[in-house]
Amino acid sequence: GRNVAPVEMALKLKKMGLSIIALTSLKHSESVNSGHPSEKKLYEIADVVLDNLGPKGDASFTVTGVAAPMGATSGIIGSILLHAVIIEAVSILAAKDKAPAVFQSINVESVQMEELTKAFMKYKGRIKHF
């Protein structure tokens, strides 16, 4: 949440009137300086902040004989948080009888490729490599 690119993008999108959802570690973000000329950090721009509760430096383990801590948790926790947001959004829409298309993994044996292909055809113009 301190790097120039995401802060710059968030500022531009905010200026366009869009809402910003930040996925970050507040503990880490609050302990570092912004790299952006505005001195803002992503969580300060966002309308909603999803705190991954990661430690400062995003490193969870130290190994004897190794100088730098390691074992980033942000990617794994971030993925879980984003899936939770998607599941909740689908649940809310389904409760309003507006459920979006949800596709079963093709790794499940019972998935009928013909049915999946037919479902994807509805979105053909929106899926780049179909």
mmCIF file of C-alpha atoms in Angstrom:
data_model
loop_
_atom_site.group_PDB
_atom_site.id
_atom_site.type_symbol
_atom_site.label_atom_id
_atom_site.label_comp_id
_atom_site.label_asym_id
_atom_site.label_seq_id
_atom_site.Cartn_x
_atom_site.Cartn_y
_atom_site.Cartn_z
ATOM 1 C CA GLY A 1 0.000 0.000 0.000
ATOM 2 C CA ARG A 2 2.987 2.361 -0.200
ATOM 3 C CA ASN A 3 4.170 1.743 -3.759
ATOM 4 C CA VAL A 4 3.730 4.382 -6.441
ATOM 5 C CA ALA A 5 1.714 2.384 -9.009
ATOM 6 C CA PRO A 6 -1.237 1.271 -6.857
ATOM 7 C CA VAL A 7 -1.450 4.647 -5.109
ATOM 8 C CA GLU A 8 -1.370 6.479 -8.439
ATOM 9 C CA MET A 9 -4.047 4.197 -9.895
ATOM 10 C CA ALA A 10 -6.250 4.590 -6.811
ATOM 11 C CA LEU A 11 -5.965 8.385 -6.967
ATOM 12 C CA LYS A 12 -6.884 8.431 -10.667
ATOM 13 C CA LEU A 13 -9.838 6.077 -10.203
ATOM 14 C CA LYS A 14 -11.041 8.054 -7.184
ATOM 15 C CA LYS A 15 -10.901 11.237 -9.264
ATOM 16 C CA MET A 16 -13.132 9.461 -11.822
ATOM 17 C CA GLY A 17 -15.669 8.858 -9.064
ATOM 18 C CA LEU A 18 -15.018 5.153 -8.611
ATOM 19 C CA SER A 19 -14.948 3.407 -5.251
ATOM 20 C CA ILE A 20 -11.652 1.921 -4.121
ATOM 21 C CA ILE A 21 -11.268 -1.336 -2.215
ATOM 22 C CA ALA A 22 -7.755 -1.849 -0.835
ATOM 23 C CA LEU A 23 -6.311 -5.200 0.147
ATOM 24 C CA THR A 24 -3.340 -4.490 2.388
ATOM 25 C CA SER A 25 -1.665 -5.047 5.734
ATOM 26 C CA LEU A 26 -2.498 -2.074 7.931
ATOM 27 C CA LYS A 27 0.251 -3.033 10.387
ATOM 28 C CA HIS A 28 2.817 -2.842 7.599
ATOM 29 C CA SER A 29 1.312 0.165 5.808
ATOM 30 C CA GLU A 30 1.149 2.229 8.977
ATOM 31 C CA SER A 31 4.821 1.485 9.711
ATOM 32 C CA VAL A 32 6.294 2.698 6.391
ATOM 33 C CA ASN A 33 6.453 5.923 4.421
ATOM 34 C CA SER A 34 4.619 6.316 1.138
ATOM 35 C CA GLY A 35 6.657 6.119 -2.026
ATOM 36 C CA HIS A 36 4.140 8.352 -3.829
ATOM 37 C CA PRO A 37 4.725 12.117 -4.217
ATOM 38 C CA SER A 38 1.371 12.768 -2.501
ATOM 39 C CA GLU A 39 2.717 10.897 0.552
ATOM 40 C CA LYS A 40 -0.568 8.974 0.608
ATOM 41 C CA LYS A 41 -0.824 5.249 1.098
ATOM 42 C CA LEU A 42 -3.444 3.029 -0.489
ATOM 43 C CA TYR A 43 -5.490 2.518 2.684
ATOM 44 C CA GLU A 44 -5.796 6.301 3.090
ATOM 45 C CA ILE A 45 -7.421 6.609 -0.346
ATOM 46 C CA ALA A 46 -9.668 3.545 -0.189
ATOM 47 C CA ASP A 47 -13.363 3.557 0.621
ATOM 48 C CA VAL A 48 -13.086 0.008 1.986
ATOM 49 C CA VAL A 49 -9.962 -1.599 3.441
ATOM 50 C CA LEU A 50 -9.520 -5.370 3.664
ATOM 51 C CA ASP A 51 -6.734 -5.851 6.209
ATOM 52 C CA ASN A 52 -4.864 -9.107 5.662
ATOM 53 C CA LEU A 53 -3.435 -8.741 9.186
ATOM 54 C CA GLY A 54 0.041 -9.427 7.824
ATOM 55 C CA PRO A 55 3.067 -8.518 9.917
ATOM 56 C CA LYS A 56 5.375 -5.621 9.119
ATOM 57 C CA GLY A 57 7.542 -6.718 6.210
ATOM 58 C CA ASP A 58 5.121 -9.496 5.178
ATOM 59 C CA ALA A 59 7.463 -12.132 6.580
ATOM 60 C CA SER A 60 6.276 -14.744 9.064
ATOM 61 C CA PHE A 61 9.350 -16.871 9.689
ATOM 62 C CA THR A 62 13.007 -16.510 10.454
ATOM 63 C CA VAL A 63 15.502 -19.231 9.643
ATOM 64 C CA THR A 64 18.702 -19.554 11.621
ATOM 65 C CA GLY A 65 21.605 -18.569 9.421
ATOM 66 C CA VAL A 66 19.438 -16.618 6.964
ATOM 67 C CA ALA A 67 19.558 -12.827 7.271
ATOM 68 C CA ALA A 68 16.140 -11.943 5.861
ATOM 69 C CA PRO A 69 12.831 -13.106 7.307
ATOM 70 C CA MET A 70 10.682 -15.044 4.864
ATOM 71 C CA GLY A 71 7.316 -16.732 4.400
ATOM 72 C CA ALA A 72 5.012 -14.075 3.009
ATOM 73 C CA THR A 73 1.394 -14.583 3.977
ATOM 74 C CA SER A 74 -0.174 -11.719 2.026
ATOM 75 C CA GLY A 75 -0.747 -13.684 -1.180
ATOM 76 C CA ILE A 76 -2.490 -16.599 0.496
ATOM 77 C CA ILE A 77 -4.558 -14.468 2.859
ATOM 78 C CA GLY A 78 -5.353 -12.031 0.031
ATOM 79 C CA SER A 79 -6.665 -14.850 -2.120
ATOM 80 C CA ILE A 80 -8.875 -16.097 0.722
ATOM 81 C CA LEU A 81 -10.225 -12.582 1.366
ATOM 82 C CA LEU A 82 -11.011 -11.987 -2.306
ATOM 83 C CA HIS A 83 -12.769 -15.351 -2.649
ATOM 84 C CA ALA A 84 -14.788 -14.516 0.486
ATOM 85 C CA VAL A 85 -15.836 -11.192 -1.053
ATOM 86 C CA ILE A 86 -16.911 -12.915 -4.283
ATOM 87 C CA ILE A 87 -18.863 -15.595 -2.401
ATOM 88 C CA GLU A 88 -20.619 -12.965 -0.288
ATOM 89 C CA ALA A 89 -21.458 -10.864 -3.366
ATOM 90 C CA VAL A 90 -22.931 -13.909 -5.129
ATOM 91 C CA SER A 91 -24.891 -14.785 -1.954
ATOM 92 C CA ILE A 92 -26.355 -11.272 -1.764
ATOM 93 C CA LEU A 93 -27.286 -11.297 -5.461
ATOM 94 C CA ALA A 94 -28.774 -14.811 -5.227
ATOM 95 C CA ALA A 95 -30.946 -13.727 -2.288
ATOM 96 C CA LYS A 96 -32.330 -11.001 -4.580
ATOM 97 C CA ASP A 97 -32.935 -13.524 -7.404
ATOM 98 C CA LYS A 98 -30.109 -11.943 -9.423
ATOM 99 C CA ALA A 99 -27.494 -14.686 -9.145
ATOM 100 C CA PRO A 100 -24.652 -14.249 -11.631
ATOM 101 C CA ALA A 101 -23.327 -17.138 -13.686
ATOM 102 C CA VAL A 102 -21.050 -19.353 -11.616
ATOM 103 C CA PHE A 103 -19.104 -21.992 -13.495
ATOM 104 C CA GLN A 104 -18.090 -25.324 -12.029
ATOM 105 C CA SER A 105 -14.414 -26.222 -12.333
ATOM 106 C CA ILE A 106 -13.608 -28.359 -15.361
ATOM 107 C CA ASN A 107 -11.544 -30.469 -12.965
ATOM 108 C CA VAL A 108 -14.765 -31.985 -11.619
ATOM 109 C CA GLU A 109 -15.577 -35.164 -13.526
ATOM 110 C CA SER A 110 -19.324 -34.521 -13.634
ATOM 111 C CA VAL A 111 -18.918 -31.224 -15.502
ATOM 112 C CA GLN A 112 -20.405 -31.465 -18.973
ATOM 113 C CA MET A 113 -18.131 -29.544 -21.352
ATOM 114 C CA GLU A 114 -21.003 -29.054 -23.784
ATOM 115 C CA GLU A 115 -23.084 -27.299 -21.099
ATOM 116 C CA LEU A 116 -20.089 -25.243 -19.940
ATOM 117 C CA THR A 117 -19.323 -24.157 -23.509
ATOM 118 C CA LYS A 118 -22.962 -23.151 -24.024
ATOM 119 C CA ALA A 119 -22.869 -21.099 -20.827
ATOM 120 C CA PHE A 120 -19.636 -19.388 -21.911
ATOM 121 C CA MET A 121 -21.126 -18.467 -25.310
ATOM 122 C CA LYS A 122 -23.350 -15.954 -23.516
ATOM 123 C CA TYR A 123 -20.178 -14.064 -22.552
ATOM 124 C CA LYS A 124 -18.165 -14.660 -25.721
ATOM 125 C CA GLY A 125 -17.749 -10.966 -26.519
ATOM 126 C CA ARG A 126 -16.467 -10.288 -22.998
ATOM 127 C CA ILE A 127 -13.966 -13.164 -22.738
ATOM 128 C CA LYS A 128 -10.821 -12.292 -24.651
ATOM 129 C CA HIS A 129 -9.460 -15.780 -25.368
ATOM 130 C CA PHE A 130 -12.531 -17.870 -25.963
#
